[in-house]
Amino acid sequence: MRVINKQKIAITLFLILLTSLFSIVLQGIDFTNSPNPFIAQTISIISFSAGNFGFLISIFILISIVYIINIKDIQKYFLIICFSLILSSGYIIKSSLKSVTEQPRPYVNTLIELGVTTDIETFMTLPDEKRSIIIDHISENVDIWRLQEWKFESDYSFPSGHMLFAAMSAIFWAPILLLNAHYKLASTIIIWATSVGISRIWLGMHRLEDLYASIFIAFILCLTIPTCARYIYNNHIKNNKMLSLYDQPIKI
């Protein structure tokens, strides 16, 4: 097994471990408690970095990694294309699973407890505009950071799109950085990916199983797509073998 694939497995397991440990602290969290404004805003920013329009900024930063390491142009293109394929595949899988599982988000239980909706099924069958109106009715009970998430994303929970993006980013880019001795940057990406998952639980948007599913999907995509892309390039596009990032570390 290639070194980079072993690192992908290690990073995947590490993400699962860290996510599980922090989730224990958040178990049974009361979404009606007023959080520290600075902490709440920080968590909201972390969540934003992997969704909405924030993920576009994150993609730009992540792709700039190819200019941090000293590699040939063809290898830069290879990495960018692979990452693009991983992101697009992940989006399709995530959207398909959400439409099939139709798992309500955790915050819906809070809406029931506060008496603004009768049951989960009734709330989920309402159009987005009416869901937003219902959520506005609890503005005095829930902090603004959670409310804006609940209003903007009133669709289904399983799997987590934010965590999927963050996990794909970490599992794909961190091994490349580790091979090139950029240990601090690799660690930063892994910690950021974990923080994204925890932020989604804190905001009431996802459960732990949503995060697990996203990490697993990210691992499969990051393992298979680069392998298939490299095989196609080496055997059908170029006659001789391309010096692969996944075979040996690159000298900087």
CSV table of N, CA and C in Angstrom, one decimal, residues 33-147:
chain,number,residue,atom,x,y,z
A,33,ASN,N,-29.9,27.6,25.6
A,33,ASN,CA,-29.0,28.4,26.5
A,33,ASN,C,-28.3,29.5,25.7
A,34,SER,N,-28.1,30.6,26.4
A,34,SER,CA,-27.4,31.7,25.8
A,34,SER,C,-25.9,31.5,25.9
A,35,PRO,N,-25.2,31.4,24.7
A,35,PRO,CA,-23.7,31.1,24.7
A,35,PRO,C,-22.9,32.4,24.8
A,36,ASN,N,-21.7,32.3,25.1
A,36,ASN,CA,-20.8,33.4,25.1
A,36,ASN,C,-20.7,34.0,23.7
A,37,PRO,N,-21.0,35.3,23.5
A,37,PRO,CA,-21.1,35.8,22.1
A,37,PRO,C,-19.8,35.6,21.3
A,38,PHE,N,-18.6,35.7,21.9
A,38,PHE,CA,-17.4,35.5,21.1
A,38,PHE,C,-17.3,34.0,20.7
A,39,ILE,N,-17.6,33.1,21.6
A,39,ILE,CA,-17.5,31.7,21.2
A,39,ILE,C,-18.5,31.4,20.1
A,40,ALA,N,-19.7,31.9,20.3
A,40,ALA,CA,-20.8,31.6,19.3
A,40,ALA,C,-20.4,32.1,17.9
A,41,GLN,N,-19.8,33.3,17.9
A,41,GLN,CA,-19.5,33.9,16.6
A,41,GLN,C,-18.3,33.2,16.0
A,42,THR,N,-17.4,32.7,16.8
A,42,THR,CA,-16.2,31.9,16.3
A,42,THR,C,-16.7,30.6,15.7
A,43,ILE,N,-17.6,29.9,16.4
A,43,ILE,CA,-18.2,28.7,15.9
A,43,ILE,C,-19.0,28.9,14.6
A,44,SER,N,-19.7,30.0,14.5
A,44,SER,CA,-20.4,30.3,13.3
A,44,SER,C,-19.5,30.6,12.1
A,45,ILE,N,-18.4,31.2,12.4
A,45,ILE,CA,-17.4,31.5,11.3
A,45,ILE,C,-16.8,30.2,10.8
A,46,ILE,N,-16.5,29.3,11.7
A,46,ILE,CA,-15.9,28.0,11.4
A,46,ILE,C,-16.9,27.2,10.5
A,47,SER,N,-18.1,27.2,10.9
A,47,SER,CA,-19.2,26.6,10.1
A,47,SER,C,-19.3,27.2,8.7
A,48,PHE,N,-19.3,28.5,8.7
A,48,PHE,CA,-19.4,29.3,7.4
A,48,PHE,C,-18.3,28.9,6.5
A,49,SER,N,-17.1,28.6,7.0
A,49,SER,CA,-15.9,28.4,6.1
A,49,SER,C,-16.1,27.1,5.3
A,50,ALA,N,-17.0,26.2,5.7
A,50,ALA,CA,-17.2,25.0,4.9
A,50,ALA,C,-18.6,24.9,4.3
A,51,GLY,N,-19.3,26.0,4.2
A,51,GLY,CA,-20.6,26.0,3.6
A,51,GLY,C,-21.0,27.4,3.1
A,52,ASN,N,-22.2,27.5,2.7
A,52,ASN,CA,-22.7,28.8,2.2
A,52,ASN,C,-21.8,29.3,1.1
A,53,PHE,N,-21.3,30.5,1.2
A,53,PHE,CA,-20.3,31.0,0.3
A,53,PHE,C,-18.9,30.9,0.8
A,54,GLY,N,-18.8,30.6,2.1
A,54,GLY,CA,-17.5,30.5,2.7
A,54,GLY,C,-16.6,29.4,2.1
A,55,PHE,N,-17.2,28.3,1.6
A,55,PHE,CA,-16.4,27.2,1.1
A,55,PHE,C,-15.7,27.6,-0.1
A,56,LEU,N,-16.1,28.6,-0.8
A,56,LEU,CA,-15.4,29.1,-2.0
A,56,LEU,C,-14.1,29.7,-1.6
A,57,ILE,N,-14.1,30.4,-0.5
A,57,ILE,CA,-12.8,31.0,0.0
A,57,ILE,C,-11.9,29.9,0.4
A,58,SER,N,-12.5,28.9,1.1
A,58,SER,CA,-11.7,27.8,1.6
A,58,SER,C,-11.1,27.0,0.4
A,59,ILE,N,-11.8,26.8,-0.7
A,59,ILE,CA,-11.3,26.1,-1.9
A,59,ILE,C,-10.1,26.9,-2.5
A,60,PHE,N,-10.3,28.2,-2.5
A,60,PHE,CA,-9.2,29.0,-3.1
A,60,PHE,C,-7.9,28.8,-2.2
A,61,ILE,N,-8.1,28.8,-0.9
A,61,ILE,CA,-6.9,28.7,0.0
A,61,ILE,C,-6.3,27.3,-0.2
A,62,LEU,N,-7.2,26.3,-0.3
A,62,LEU,CA,-6.7,24.9,-0.4
A,62,LEU,C,-5.9,24.6,-1.7
A,63,ILE,N,-6.5,25.2,-2.8
A,63,ILE,CA,-5.8,25.0,-4.1
A,63,ILE,C,-4.5,25.7,-4.1
A,64,SER,N,-4.3,26.8,-3.3
A,64,SER,CA,-3.0,27.5,-3.3
A,64,SER,C,-1.9,26.6,-2.8
A,65,ILE,N,-2.3,25.5,-2.2
A,65,ILE,CA,-1.3,24.6,-1.6
A,65,ILE,C,-0.3,24.1,-2.7
A,66,VAL,N,-0.9,23.9,-3.9
A,66,VAL,CA,0.0,23.4,-5.0
A,66,VAL,C,1.1,24.4,-5.3
A,67,TYR,N,1.0,25.6,-4.9
A,67,TYR,CA,2.0,26.6,-5.2
A,67,TYR,C,3.0,26.7,-4.0
A,68,ILE,N,2.6,26.1,-2.9
A,68,ILE,CA,3.5,26.1,-1.7
A,68,ILE,C,4.5,25.0,-1.8
A,69,ILE,N,4.1,23.9,-2.4
A,69,ILE,CA,5.1,22.8,-2.6
A,69,ILE,C,5.7,22.9,-4.0
A,70,ASN,N,6.9,22.5,-4.2
A,70,ASN,CA,7.6,22.6,-5.4
A,70,ASN,C,7.4,21.4,-6.3
A,71,ILE,N,6.4,21.5,-7.2
A,71,ILE,CA,6.1,20.4,-8.1
A,71,ILE,C,6.0,20.9,-9.5
A,72,LYS,N,6.0,20.0,-10.5
A,72,LYS,CA,5.8,20.3,-11.9
A,72,LYS,C,4.4,20.8,-12.2
A,73,ASP,N,4.2,21.5,-13.3
A,73,ASP,CA,2.9,22.0,-13.6
A,73,ASP,C,1.9,20.9,-13.8
A,74,ILE,N,2.3,19.8,-14.5
A,74,ILE,CA,1.4,18.7,-14.8
A,74,ILE,C,0.9,18.1,-13.5
A,75,GLN,N,1.7,18.1,-12.4
A,75,GLN,CA,1.3,17.6,-11.2
A,75,GLN,C,0.3,18.5,-10.4
A,76,LYS,N,0.6,19.8,-10.6
A,76,LYS,CA,-0.4,20.8,-10.1
A,76,LYS,C,-1.8,20.6,-10.7
A,77,TYR,N,-1.8,20.5,-12.0
A,77,TYR,CA,-3.1,20.3,-12.7
A,77,TYR,C,-3.7,19.0,-12.3
A,78,PHE,N,-2.9,17.9,-12.1
A,78,PHE,CA,-3.4,16.6,-11.6
A,78,PHE,C,-4.1,16.8,-10.3
A,79,LEU,N,-3.5,17.5,-9.3
A,79,LEU,CA,-4.0,17.6,-8.0
A,79,LEU,C,-5.3,18.4,-8.0
A,80,ILE,N,-5.3,19.5,-8.8
A,80,ILE,CA,-6.5,20.4,-8.9
A,80,ILE,C,-7.7,19.7,-9.5
A,81,ILE,N,-7.4,18.9,-10.6
A,81,ILE,CA,-8.5,18.2,-11.2
A,81,ILE,C,-9.0,17.1,-10.3
A,82,CYS,N,-8.1,16.4,-9.6
A,82,CYS,CA,-8.6,15.3,-8.7
A,82,CYS,C,-9.4,15.9,-7.6
A,83,PHE,N,-9.0,17.1,-7.0
A,83,PHE,CA,-9.8,17.7,-5.9
A,83,PHE,C,-11.1,18.2,-6.4
A,84,SER,N,-11.1,18.7,-7.7
A,84,SER,CA,-12.4,19.1,-8.3
A,84,SER,C,-13.4,18.0,-8.4
A,85,LEU,N,-12.8,16.8,-8.9
A,85,LEU,CA,-13.7,15.6,-9.1
A,85,LEU,C,-14.2,15.1,-7.8
A,86,ILE,N,-13.4,15.2,-6.8
A,86,ILE,CA,-13.8,14.7,-5.4
A,86,ILE,C,-14.9,15.6,-4.9
A,87,LEU,N,-14.7,16.9,-5.0
A,87,LEU,CA,-15.8,17.8,-4.5
A,87,LEU,C,-17.1,17.7,-5.3
A,88,SER,N,-17.0,17.6,-6.6
A,88,SER,CA,-18.3,17.4,-7.4
A,88,SER,C,-18.9,16.1,-7.1
A,89,SER,N,-18.1,15.0,-6.9
A,89,SER,CA,-18.7,13.7,-6.6
A,89,SER,C,-19.3,13.7,-5.2
A,90,GLY,N,-18.7,14.3,-4.3
A,90,GLY,CA,-19.2,14.4,-2.9
A,90,GLY,C,-20.5,15.2,-2.9
A,91,TYR,N,-20.6,16.3,-3.7
A,91,TYR,CA,-21.9,17.0,-3.7
A,91,TYR,C,-23.0,16.2,-4.2
A,92,ILE,N,-22.8,15.4,-5.3
A,92,ILE,CA,-23.8,14.6,-5.9
A,92,ILE,C,-24.2,13.5,-4.9
A,93,ILE,N,-23.3,12.9,-4.2
A,93,ILE,CA,-23.6,11.8,-3.2
A,93,ILE,C,-24.4,12.4,-2.1
A,94,LYS,N,-23.9,13.5,-1.6
A,94,LYS,CA,-24.6,14.2,-0.4
A,94,LYS,C,-26.0,14.6,-0.7
A,95,SER,N,-26.2,15.2,-1.9
A,95,SER,CA,-27.6,15.6,-2.3
A,95,SER,C,-28.5,14.4,-2.5
A,96,SER,N,-27.9,13.3,-3.1
A,96,SER,CA,-28.7,12.1,-3.3
A,96,SER,C,-29.2,11.5,-2.0
A,97,LEU,N,-28.2,11.3,-1.0
A,97,LEU,CA,-28.5,10.7,0.3
A,97,LEU,C,-29.5,11.5,1.0
A,98,LYS,N,-29.4,12.8,1.0
A,98,LYS,CA,-30.4,13.7,1.7
A,98,LYS,C,-31.8,13.5,1.2
A,99,SER,N,-31.9,13.4,-0.1
A,99,SER,CA,-33.3,13.2,-0.7
A,99,SER,C,-33.8,11.8,-0.4
A,100,VAL,N,-33.0,10.8,-0.2
A,100,VAL,CA,-33.4,9.5,0.1
A,100,VAL,C,-33.7,9.3,1.6
A,101,THR,N,-32.8,9.7,2.5
A,101,THR,CA,-33.0,9.4,3.9
A,101,THR,C,-34.0,10.4,4.5
A,102,GLU,N,-34.0,11.7,4.1
A,102,GLU,CA,-34.9,12.7,4.6
A,102,GLU,C,-34.9,12.7,6.1
A,103,GLN,N,-33.7,12.8,6.7
A,103,GLN,CA,-33.5,12.8,8.1
A,103,GLN,C,-33.6,14.2,8.6
A,104,PRO,N,-34.6,14.5,9.5
A,104,PRO,CA,-34.7,15.9,10.0
A,104,PRO,C,-33.5,16.3,10.8
A,105,ARG,N,-33.3,17.6,10.9
A,105,ARG,CA,-32.1,18.1,11.7
A,105,ARG,C,-32.5,18.1,13.2
A,106,PRO,N,-31.4,18.1,14.0
A,106,PRO,CA,-31.7,18.0,15.5
A,106,PRO,C,-32.5,19.1,16.0
A,107,TYR,N,-32.3,20.3,15.5
A,107,TYR,CA,-33.0,21.5,16.1
A,107,TYR,C,-34.5,21.4,16.0
A,108,VAL,N,-35.0,20.5,15.1
A,108,VAL,CA,-36.5,20.4,15.0
A,108,VAL,C,-37.1,20.0,16.3
A,109,ASN,N,-36.4,19.1,17.1
A,109,ASN,CA,-36.9,18.7,18.4
A,109,ASN,C,-37.1,19.9,19.3
A,110,THR,N,-36.2,20.9,19.2
A,110,THR,CA,-36.3,22.1,20.0
A,110,THR,C,-37.5,22.9,19.7
A,111,LEU,N,-37.8,22.9,18.4
A,111,LEU,CA,-39.0,23.6,17.9
A,111,LEU,C,-40.3,23.0,18.5
A,112,ILE,N,-40.3,21.7,18.6
A,112,ILE,CA,-41.4,21.0,19.2
A,112,ILE,C,-41.5,21.3,20.7
A,113,GLU,N,-40.3,21.2,21.4
A,113,GLU,CA,-40.3,21.5,22.8
A,113,GLU,C,-40.8,22.9,23.1
A,114,LEU,N,-40.5,23.9,22.2
A,114,LEU,CA,-40.9,25.2,22.4
A,114,LEU,C,-42.4,25.5,22.0
A,115,GLY,N,-43.0,24.5,21.4
A,115,GLY,CA,-44.4,24.6,21.0
A,115,GLY,C,-44.7,25.3,19.7
A,116,VAL,N,-43.7,25.5,18.9
A,116,VAL,CA,-44.0,26.3,17.6
A,116,VAL,C,-44.4,25.3,16.5
A,117,THR,N,-44.2,24.1,16.7
A,117,THR,CA,-44.7,23.1,15.7
A,117,THR,C,-45.1,21.8,16.5
A,118,THR,N,-46.0,21.1,15.9
A,118,THR,CA,-46.6,19.9,16.6
A,118,THR,C,-45.7,18.7,16.5
A,119,ASP,N,-45.2,18.4,15.3
A,119,ASP,CA,-44.3,17.2,15.2
A,119,ASP,C,-43.4,17.4,14.0
A,120,ILE,N,-42.4,16.5,13.9
A,120,ILE,CA,-41.3,16.6,12.9
A,120,ILE,C,-41.9,16.5,11.5
A,121,GLU,N,-42.8,15.6,11.3
A,121,GLU,CA,-43.3,15.3,9.9
A,121,GLU,C,-44.1,16.6,9.4
A,122,THR,N,-44.8,17.2,10.3
A,122,THR,CA,-45.6,18.4,9.9
A,122,THR,C,-44.6,19.5,9.5
A,123,PHE,N,-43.6,19.7,10.3
A,123,PHE,CA,-42.6,20.8,10.0
A,123,PHE,C,-41.9,20.6,8.7
A,124,MET,N,-41.4,19.3,8.5
A,124,MET,CA,-40.6,19.0,7.3
A,124,MET,C,-41.4,19.1,6.0
A,125,THR,N,-42.7,19.0,6.1
A,125,THR,CA,-43.5,19.0,4.9
A,125,THR,C,-43.9,20.5,4.5
A,126,LEU,N,-43.6,21.4,5.3
A,126,LEU,CA,-43.9,22.8,5.1
A,126,LEU,C,-42.9,23.4,4.1
A,127,PRO,N,-43.2,24.4,3.2
A,127,PRO,CA,-42.3,25.0,2.4
A,127,PRO,C,-41.3,25.8,3.2
A,128,ASP,N,-40.1,26.1,2.6
A,128,ASP,CA,-39.0,26.8,3.3
A,128,ASP,C,-39.5,28.1,3.9
A,129,GLU,N,-40.3,28.9,3.2
A,129,GLU,CA,-40.8,30.2,3.7
A,129,GLU,C,-41.5,30.0,5.0
A,130,LYS,N,-42.4,29.0,5.1
A,130,LYS,CA,-43.2,28.8,6.3
A,130,LYS,C,-42.3,28.3,7.5
A,131,ARG,N,-41.3,27.5,7.1
A,131,ARG,CA,-40.4,27.0,8.1
A,131,ARG,C,-39.6,28.2,8.7
A,132,SER,N,-39.2,29.1,7.9
A,132,SER,CA,-38.5,30.3,8.4
A,132,SER,C,-39.3,31.1,9.3
A,133,ILE,N,-40.6,31.3,9.0
A,133,ILE,CA,-41.5,32.0,9.8
A,133,ILE,C,-41.7,31.4,11.2
A,134,ILE,N,-41.8,30.0,11.2
A,134,ILE,CA,-41.9,29.3,12.5
A,134,ILE,C,-40.7,29.5,13.3
A,135,ILE,N,-39.5,29.4,12.7
A,135,ILE,CA,-38.3,29.6,13.4
A,135,ILE,C,-38.1,31.0,14.0
A,136,ASP,N,-38.7,32.0,13.3
A,136,ASP,CA,-38.7,33.4,13.8
A,136,ASP,C,-39.4,33.5,15.1
A,137,HIS,N,-40.4,32.6,15.4
A,137,HIS,CA,-41.2,32.7,16.6
A,137,HIS,C,-40.4,32.4,17.8
A,138,ILE,N,-39.2,31.8,17.7
A,138,ILE,CA,-38.4,31.4,18.9
A,138,ILE,C,-37.2,32.3,19.0
A,139,SER,N,-37.2,33.5,18.4
A,139,SER,CA,-36.0,34.4,18.4
A,139,SER,C,-35.6,34.8,19.8
A,140,GLU,N,-36.6,34.8,20.8
A,140,GLU,CA,-36.3,35.2,22.1
A,140,GLU,C,-35.8,34.0,23.0
A,141,ASN,N,-35.9,32.8,22.4
A,141,ASN,CA,-35.4,31.6,23.2
A,141,ASN,C,-34.1,31.1,22.7
A,142,VAL,N,-33.7,31.4,21.4
A,142,VAL,CA,-32.5,30.8,20.9
A,142,VAL,C,-31.6,31.9,20.3
A,143,ASP,N,-30.3,31.8,20.5
A,143,ASP,CA,-29.4,32.8,20.1
A,143,ASP,C,-29.4,33.0,18.6
A,144,ILE,N,-29.0,34.2,18.1
A,144,ILE,CA,-29.0,34.6,16.7
A,144,ILE,C,-28.2,33.7,15.8
A,145,TRP,N,-27.1,33.2,16.4
A,145,TRP,CA,-26.1,32.4,15.6
A,145,TRP,C,-26.7,31.1,15.2
A,146,ARG,N,-27.5,30.4,16.1
A,146,ARG,CA,-28.2,29.2,15.7
A,146,ARG,C,-29.4,29.5,14.8
A,147,LEU,N,-30.1,30.6,15.2
A,147,LEU,CA,-31.3,30.9,14.4
A,147,LEU,C,-31.0,31.1,12.9
